[in-house]
Amino acid sequence: MATARVTTVTLREMKDRSERISMLTAYDYPIARLLDEAGIEVILVGDSLAMVGLGYETTLPVTMEEMLHHVRAVSRGVKRALLVADMPFGSFQASVEDGVRNAGRFLKEAGAQAVKLEGGREVADLTRRLTSVGIPVMGHLGLTPQMVHQFGGFKVQGRTAAAAERLREDALLLEEAGVFALVLEGIPWQVAEVITTELRIPTIGIGAGSSCDGQVLVTNDLLGLFDDFTPKFVKRYANLKETIAAAFTRYRQEVKAGEYPGPEHAFRLDDGEVRRWQEQLDRRRRQVKTLGRG
Ligand code: KIV
């Protein structure tokens, strides 16, 4: 496995030689280290943090401060992968100025190398501005979770010819505005295939079929750690929820039964120190007795 740092240019070169890109989410230091060591090329601190890490029902409530906190933790675990921070809901919609200020914080204060923005033509101006000041942007089209209320739920997008064409136009517009890669989420595979063929930048699919230049999943879904609901496109590569639950149950049983900690988990005082301490205790007890009589 190559050890050079993955950059936005690396991803473009991978597309040019038809090498697939792997991307996963991380929200903390230990998982970031494991992903990086496994050779995952792109690590995203997604605003999915809101749902899989913080227990909210949608991604909307997570704040800039919460995202910064997690991006900092992840960046301490990443040496090689490209680290992308997700712009949370409300951090860029009001104005281009808000977007530039908040995106800049991810690079300056938290160690991200790029940001991800949900949206199509409506974020083209912000994308142009960000890339012009040195902040690389990953686009995100389709079932963009920040639009959940506008969409009336987490619903597959681009299901009509008109909607598919609008997605294709948005993708071309974002490429023209300067995004270095584009996440395509929850759209029919035929739409993702056409967009992938027409773009020079790589597409990263999630619920968008196998023609994309790369794939991304929410790590907690892949590990079987989050099962409040499971989208059709998720493949479970492990069942950590069961493994962790079994470990907690066993720990509780062993504590109750006095089986944990065993002698191998305890610290021992030297025999000499035990003798010295015993002598001190004996002396104190004798003094207390004498005082009691007086
Ligand atoms: O927030 C997130 O984790 C994402 C990925 C699913 C692409 O946006």
Short mmCIF file of C-alpha atoms and ligand atoms in Angstrom, two decimals:
data_model
loop_
_atom_site.label_atom_id
_atom_site.label_comp_id
_atom_site.label_asym_id
_atom_site.label_seq_id
_atom_site.Cartn_x
_atom_site.Cartn_y
_atom_site.Cartn_z
CA MET A 1 0.00 0.00 0.00
CA ALA A 2 1.35 3.45 -0.95
CA THR A 3 2.15 5.70 2.01
CA ALA A 4 2.11 9.12 0.32
CA ARG A 5 -0.59 11.49 1.55
CA VAL A 6 -3.80 11.29 -0.48
CA THR A 7 -4.73 14.63 -2.03
CA THR A 8 -7.52 15.91 -4.23
CA VAL A 9 -5.14 15.40 -7.17
CA THR A 10 -4.58 11.75 -6.19
CA LEU A 11 -8.34 11.13 -6.47
CA ARG A 12 -8.47 12.63 -9.97
CA GLU A 13 -5.50 10.47 -11.00
CA MET A 14 -7.27 7.39 -9.59
CA LYS A 15 -10.30 8.11 -11.76
CA ASP A 16 -8.04 8.55 -14.81
CA ARG A 17 -6.58 5.07 -14.30
CA SER A 18 -9.97 3.55 -13.37
CA GLU A 19 -8.84 2.78 -9.81
CA ARG A 20 -11.78 2.73 -7.39
CA ILE A 21 -11.79 5.10 -4.41
CA SER A 22 -12.77 3.95 -0.91
CA MET A 23 -14.23 6.46 1.53
CA LEU A 24 -15.74 5.99 5.01
CA THR A 25 -16.85 8.21 7.86
CA ALA A 26 -15.10 8.67 11.22
CA TYR A 27 -16.06 10.67 14.27
CA ASP A 28 -13.25 9.86 16.71
CA TYR A 29 -9.53 9.12 17.02
CA PRO A 30 -9.50 5.28 17.30
CA ILE A 31 -11.71 4.66 14.27
CA ALA A 32 -9.79 7.31 12.27
CA ARG A 33 -6.54 5.45 12.98
CA LEU A 34 -8.01 2.10 11.95
CA LEU A 35 -9.42 3.54 8.70
CA ASP A 36 -6.15 5.26 7.88
CA GLU A 37 -4.12 2.12 8.59
CA ALA A 38 -6.51 0.06 6.43
CA GLY A 39 -5.65 2.33 3.48
CA ILE A 40 -9.07 4.00 3.09
CA GLU A 41 -8.29 6.93 0.79
CA VAL A 42 -10.87 9.46 2.04
CA ILE A 43 -12.10 9.90 5.61
CA LEU A 44 -15.20 12.04 6.06
CA VAL A 45 -16.31 13.51 9.35
CA GLY A 46 -19.91 13.46 8.18
CA ASP A 47 -22.78 15.36 9.73
CA SER A 48 -24.21 11.82 10.07
CA LEU A 49 -22.47 12.29 13.44
CA ALA A 50 -25.78 13.85 14.51
CA MET A 51 -27.66 10.56 14.01
CA VAL A 52 -25.15 7.77 14.60
CA GLY A 53 -23.05 9.48 17.28
CA LEU A 54 -25.28 12.01 19.02
CA GLY A 55 -28.67 10.27 18.79
CA TYR A 56 -30.64 12.89 16.85
CA GLU A 57 -33.36 11.84 14.37
CA THR A 58 -31.92 13.88 11.49
CA THR A 59 -28.57 15.48 10.65
CA LEU A 60 -29.94 19.01 11.12
CA PRO A 61 -29.16 19.75 14.80
CA VAL A 62 -25.39 19.16 14.77
CA THR A 63 -23.49 22.44 15.24
CA MET A 64 -20.21 23.85 13.90
CA GLU A 65 -18.65 23.56 17.37
CA GLU A 66 -19.62 19.87 17.64
CA MET A 67 -18.30 19.16 14.15
CA LEU A 68 -15.03 20.97 14.90
CA HIS A 69 -14.57 18.95 18.08
CA HIS A 70 -14.91 15.67 16.17
CA VAL A 71 -12.82 16.77 13.17
CA ARG A 72 -9.97 17.62 15.58
CA ALA A 73 -10.16 14.16 17.17
CA VAL A 74 -10.21 12.44 13.78
CA SER A 75 -7.35 14.53 12.39
CA ARG A 76 -5.11 13.32 15.24
CA GLY A 77 -5.60 9.75 13.94
CA VAL A 78 -5.07 10.40 10.23
CA LYS A 79 -1.64 10.38 8.61
CA ARG A 80 -2.33 9.40 5.04
CA ALA A 81 -6.00 9.69 4.03
CA LEU A 82 -7.60 12.86 2.70
CA LEU A 83 -9.63 14.31 5.59
CA VAL A 84 -12.92 15.93 4.59
CA ALA A 85 -15.20 17.82 7.01
CA ASP A 86 -18.93 18.05 6.37
CA MET A 87 -20.45 21.54 6.50
CA PRO A 88 -23.40 21.20 8.92
CA PHE A 89 -26.89 22.53 8.25
CA GLY A 90 -27.03 26.28 8.84
CA SER A 91 -23.29 26.84 8.47
CA PHE A 92 -23.39 27.92 4.81
CA GLN A 93 -27.01 28.39 3.67
CA ALA A 94 -27.46 32.01 4.81
CA SER A 95 -24.59 33.59 2.91
CA VAL A 96 -21.37 32.95 1.00
CA GLU A 97 -19.55 34.83 3.79
CA ASP A 98 -20.87 32.39 6.42
CA GLY A 99 -19.79 29.49 4.24
CA VAL A 100 -16.26 30.81 3.72
CA ARG A 101 -15.80 31.64 7.42
CA ASN A 102 -17.06 28.26 8.61
CA ALA A 103 -15.26 26.19 5.98
CA GLY A 104 -12.04 28.05 6.81
CA ARG A 105 -12.39 27.02 10.47
CA PHE A 106 -12.31 23.32 9.51
CA LEU A 107 -8.95 23.77 7.77
CA LYS A 108 -7.44 26.30 10.16
CA GLU A 109 -8.63 25.02 13.55
CA ALA A 110 -9.29 21.32 13.02
CA GLY A 111 -6.84 19.92 10.45
CA ALA A 112 -9.27 19.07 7.61
CA GLN A 113 -7.97 19.28 4.05
CA ALA A 114 -11.34 19.81 2.37
CA VAL A 115 -15.01 20.38 3.11
CA LYS A 116 -18.14 18.73 1.78
CA LEU A 117 -21.23 20.76 0.86
CA GLU A 118 -24.70 19.37 0.22
CA GLY A 119 -26.58 20.89 -2.70
CA GLY A 120 -26.58 21.61 -6.42
CA ARG A 121 -26.76 24.87 -8.38
CA GLU A 122 -27.62 26.76 -5.16
CA VAL A 123 -24.11 26.14 -3.78
CA ALA A 124 -22.22 26.82 -7.02
CA ASP A 125 -21.29 30.41 -6.06
CA LEU A 126 -20.05 29.34 -2.64
CA THR A 127 -18.05 26.51 -4.24
CA ARG A 128 -16.39 29.00 -6.61
CA ARG A 129 -15.53 31.31 -3.73
CA LEU A 130 -14.17 28.52 -1.51
CA THR A 131 -11.97 27.01 -4.19
CA SER A 132 -10.70 30.48 -5.13
CA VAL A 133 -9.44 31.00 -1.56
CA GLY A 134 -7.83 27.55 -1.31
CA ILE A 135 -10.54 25.45 0.32
CA PRO A 136 -11.17 22.28 -1.72
CA VAL A 137 -14.84 21.30 -1.97
CA MET A 138 -16.47 17.90 -2.32
CA GLY A 139 -20.01 18.15 -3.70
CA HIS A 140 -23.01 16.08 -2.59
CA LEU A 141 -26.13 15.53 -4.72
CA GLY A 142 -29.24 13.34 -4.65
CA LEU A 143 -30.74 12.26 -1.33
CA THR A 144 -29.01 15.04 0.58
CA PRO A 145 -30.09 14.45 4.22
CA GLN A 146 -30.10 18.18 5.09
CA MET A 147 -33.14 18.45 2.72
CA VAL A 148 -35.08 15.73 4.58
CA HIS A 149 -38.01 18.00 5.41
CA GLN A 150 -38.15 19.46 1.91
CA PHE A 151 -38.08 15.93 0.44
CA GLY A 152 -40.73 14.66 2.90
CA GLY A 153 -38.44 11.97 4.30
CA PHE A 154 -35.24 10.13 3.36
CA LYS A 155 -36.45 9.38 -0.18
CA VAL A 156 -34.53 8.26 -3.26
CA GLN A 157 -34.11 11.22 -5.66
CA GLY A 158 -33.87 11.48 -9.45
CA ARG A 159 -36.63 8.96 -10.13
CA THR A 160 -38.16 10.77 -13.13
CA ALA A 161 -36.51 11.75 -16.42
CA ALA A 162 -36.85 15.44 -15.46
CA ALA A 163 -35.36 14.90 -12.00
CA ALA A 164 -32.54 12.80 -13.45
CA GLU A 165 -31.72 15.55 -15.95
CA ARG A 166 -31.71 18.18 -13.20
CA LEU A 167 -29.22 16.08 -11.24
CA ARG A 168 -27.02 15.71 -14.33
CA GLU A 169 -27.08 19.49 -14.89
CA ASP A 170 -26.27 20.14 -11.22
CA ALA A 171 -23.35 17.72 -11.39
CA LEU A 172 -21.90 19.49 -14.46
CA LEU A 173 -22.43 22.89 -12.81
CA LEU A 174 -20.63 21.80 -9.65
CA GLU A 175 -17.74 20.41 -11.66
CA GLU A 176 -17.51 23.70 -13.50
CA ALA A 177 -17.62 25.55 -10.14
CA GLY A 178 -14.58 23.57 -9.00
CA VAL A 179 -15.58 20.59 -6.82
CA PHE A 180 -12.81 17.97 -6.77
CA ALA A 181 -15.21 15.02 -6.27
CA LEU A 182 -18.94 14.50 -6.02
CA VAL A 183 -20.90 12.28 -3.62
CA LEU A 184 -24.03 10.83 -5.26
CA GLU A 185 -26.46 9.58 -2.64
CA GLY A 186 -29.72 7.67 -3.02
CA ILE A 187 -30.27 7.93 -6.77
CA PRO A 188 -30.99 5.27 -9.44
CA TRP A 189 -27.82 3.60 -10.69
CA GLN A 190 -28.50 4.62 -14.30
CA VAL A 191 -28.44 8.31 -13.30
CA ALA A 192 -25.19 7.83 -11.36
CA GLU A 193 -23.68 5.98 -14.33
CA VAL A 194 -24.43 8.81 -16.80
CA ILE A 195 -23.10 11.45 -14.38
CA THR A 196 -19.95 9.41 -13.71
CA THR A 197 -19.28 9.09 -17.43
CA GLU A 198 -19.83 12.77 -18.14
CA LEU A 199 -17.70 14.15 -15.29
CA ARG A 200 -13.90 14.37 -15.29
CA ILE A 201 -13.85 14.51 -11.49
CA PRO A 202 -14.56 11.30 -9.53
CA THR A 203 -18.03 10.41 -8.25
CA ILE A 204 -18.39 8.64 -4.90
CA GLY A 205 -21.60 6.66 -4.57
CA ILE A 206 -23.75 5.77 -1.57
CA GLY A 207 -26.90 4.02 -2.69
CA ALA A 208 -26.05 5.00 -6.27
CA GLY A 209 -24.94 1.68 -7.76
CA SER A 210 -21.56 0.30 -8.75
CA SER A 211 -20.65 2.56 -11.68
CA CYS A 212 -19.40 5.40 -9.48
CA ASP A 213 -15.64 5.96 -9.27
CA GLY A 214 -15.72 5.23 -5.53
CA GLN A 215 -18.01 4.24 -2.69
CA VAL A 216 -18.74 5.67 0.75
CA LEU A 217 -20.69 4.29 3.70
CA VAL A 218 -21.37 5.49 7.21
CA THR A 219 -18.86 3.46 9.22
CA ASN A 220 -21.31 2.75 12.06
CA ASP A 221 -23.68 1.14 9.51
CA LEU A 222 -20.91 -0.99 8.00
CA LEU A 223 -19.82 -2.14 11.47
CA GLY A 224 -23.36 -3.00 12.58
CA LEU A 225 -23.18 -0.43 15.38
CA PHE A 226 -26.22 1.60 14.34
CA ASP A 227 -29.48 -0.17 13.54
CA ASP A 228 -32.17 2.42 14.34
CA PHE A 229 -32.87 2.00 10.63
CA THR A 230 -30.85 0.40 7.84
CA PRO A 231 -31.04 1.76 4.29
CA LYS A 232 -31.23 -0.81 1.46
CA PHE A 233 -27.75 0.09 0.20
CA VAL A 234 -25.95 -0.68 3.47
CA LYS A 235 -23.84 -3.82 3.62
CA ARG A 236 -22.88 -4.98 7.13
CA TYR A 237 -19.27 -6.10 7.29
CA ALA A 238 -19.41 -6.82 11.03
CA ASN A 239 -21.94 -7.07 13.83
CA LEU A 240 -20.24 -5.02 16.52
CA LYS A 241 -23.49 -4.23 18.31
CA GLU A 242 -23.86 -7.91 19.29
CA THR A 243 -20.15 -8.24 20.12
CA ILE A 244 -20.20 -5.15 22.34
CA ALA A 245 -23.50 -6.09 24.04
CA ALA A 246 -22.08 -9.56 24.85
CA ALA A 247 -18.92 -7.99 26.34
CA PHE A 248 -20.95 -5.62 28.57
CA THR A 249 -23.20 -8.47 29.79
CA ARG A 250 -20.21 -10.68 30.62
CA TYR A 251 -18.42 -7.84 32.44
CA ARG A 252 -21.52 -7.21 34.56
CA GLN A 253 -21.86 -10.92 35.39
CA GLU A 254 -18.18 -11.21 36.38
CA VAL A 255 -18.33 -8.09 38.59
CA LYS A 256 -21.44 -9.42 40.36
CA ALA A 257 -19.86 -12.85 40.82
CA GLY A 258 -16.57 -11.39 42.13
CA GLU A 259 -14.69 -12.98 39.21
CA TYR A 260 -13.37 -9.67 37.92
CA PRO A 261 -10.81 -8.37 38.74
CA GLY A 262 -8.68 -11.52 39.16
CA PRO A 263 -5.21 -11.53 40.78
CA GLU A 264 -3.66 -10.88 37.35
CA HIS A 265 -5.46 -7.49 37.17
CA ALA A 266 -4.38 -6.29 40.64
CA PHE A 267 -1.29 -4.35 41.82
CA ARG A 268 0.85 -5.81 44.62
CA LEU A 269 2.63 -4.05 47.49
CA ASP A 270 6.17 -5.40 48.14
CA ASP A 271 6.40 -7.84 51.08
CA GLY A 272 8.95 -5.49 52.78
CA GLU A 273 6.56 -2.53 52.44
CA VAL A 274 3.68 -4.65 53.78
CA ARG A 275 5.83 -5.48 56.89
CA ARG A 276 6.82 -1.82 57.40
CA TRP A 277 3.22 -0.68 57.07
CA GLN A 278 2.02 -3.38 59.46
CA GLU A 279 4.57 -2.20 62.05
CA GLN A 280 3.33 1.42 61.64
CA LEU A 281 -0.26 0.30 62.09
CA ASP A 282 0.64 -1.71 65.21
CA ARG A 283 2.46 1.33 66.67
CA ARG A 284 -0.57 3.59 66.01
CA ARG A 285 -2.96 1.10 67.59
CA ARG A 286 -0.78 0.87 70.72
CA GLN A 287 -0.69 4.74 70.96
CA VAL A 288 -4.49 4.93 70.63
CA LYS A 289 -4.91 2.35 73.39
CA THR A 290 -2.52 4.26 75.70
CA LEU A 291 -4.36 7.56 75.07
CA GLY A 292 -7.69 5.83 75.75
CA ARG A 293 -6.49 4.68 79.18
CA GLY A 294 -5.05 8.13 80.10
O1 KIV B 1 -22.79 12.73 6.66
C1 KIV B 1 -22.35 11.74 6.06
O2 KIV B 1 -21.89 10.76 6.65
C2 KIV B 1 -22.38 11.79 4.61
C3 KIV B 1 -22.02 10.55 3.87
C4 KIV B 1 -23.06 9.53 4.01
C5 KIV B 1 -21.68 10.82 2.45
O3 KIV B 1 -22.71 12.79 4.05
#
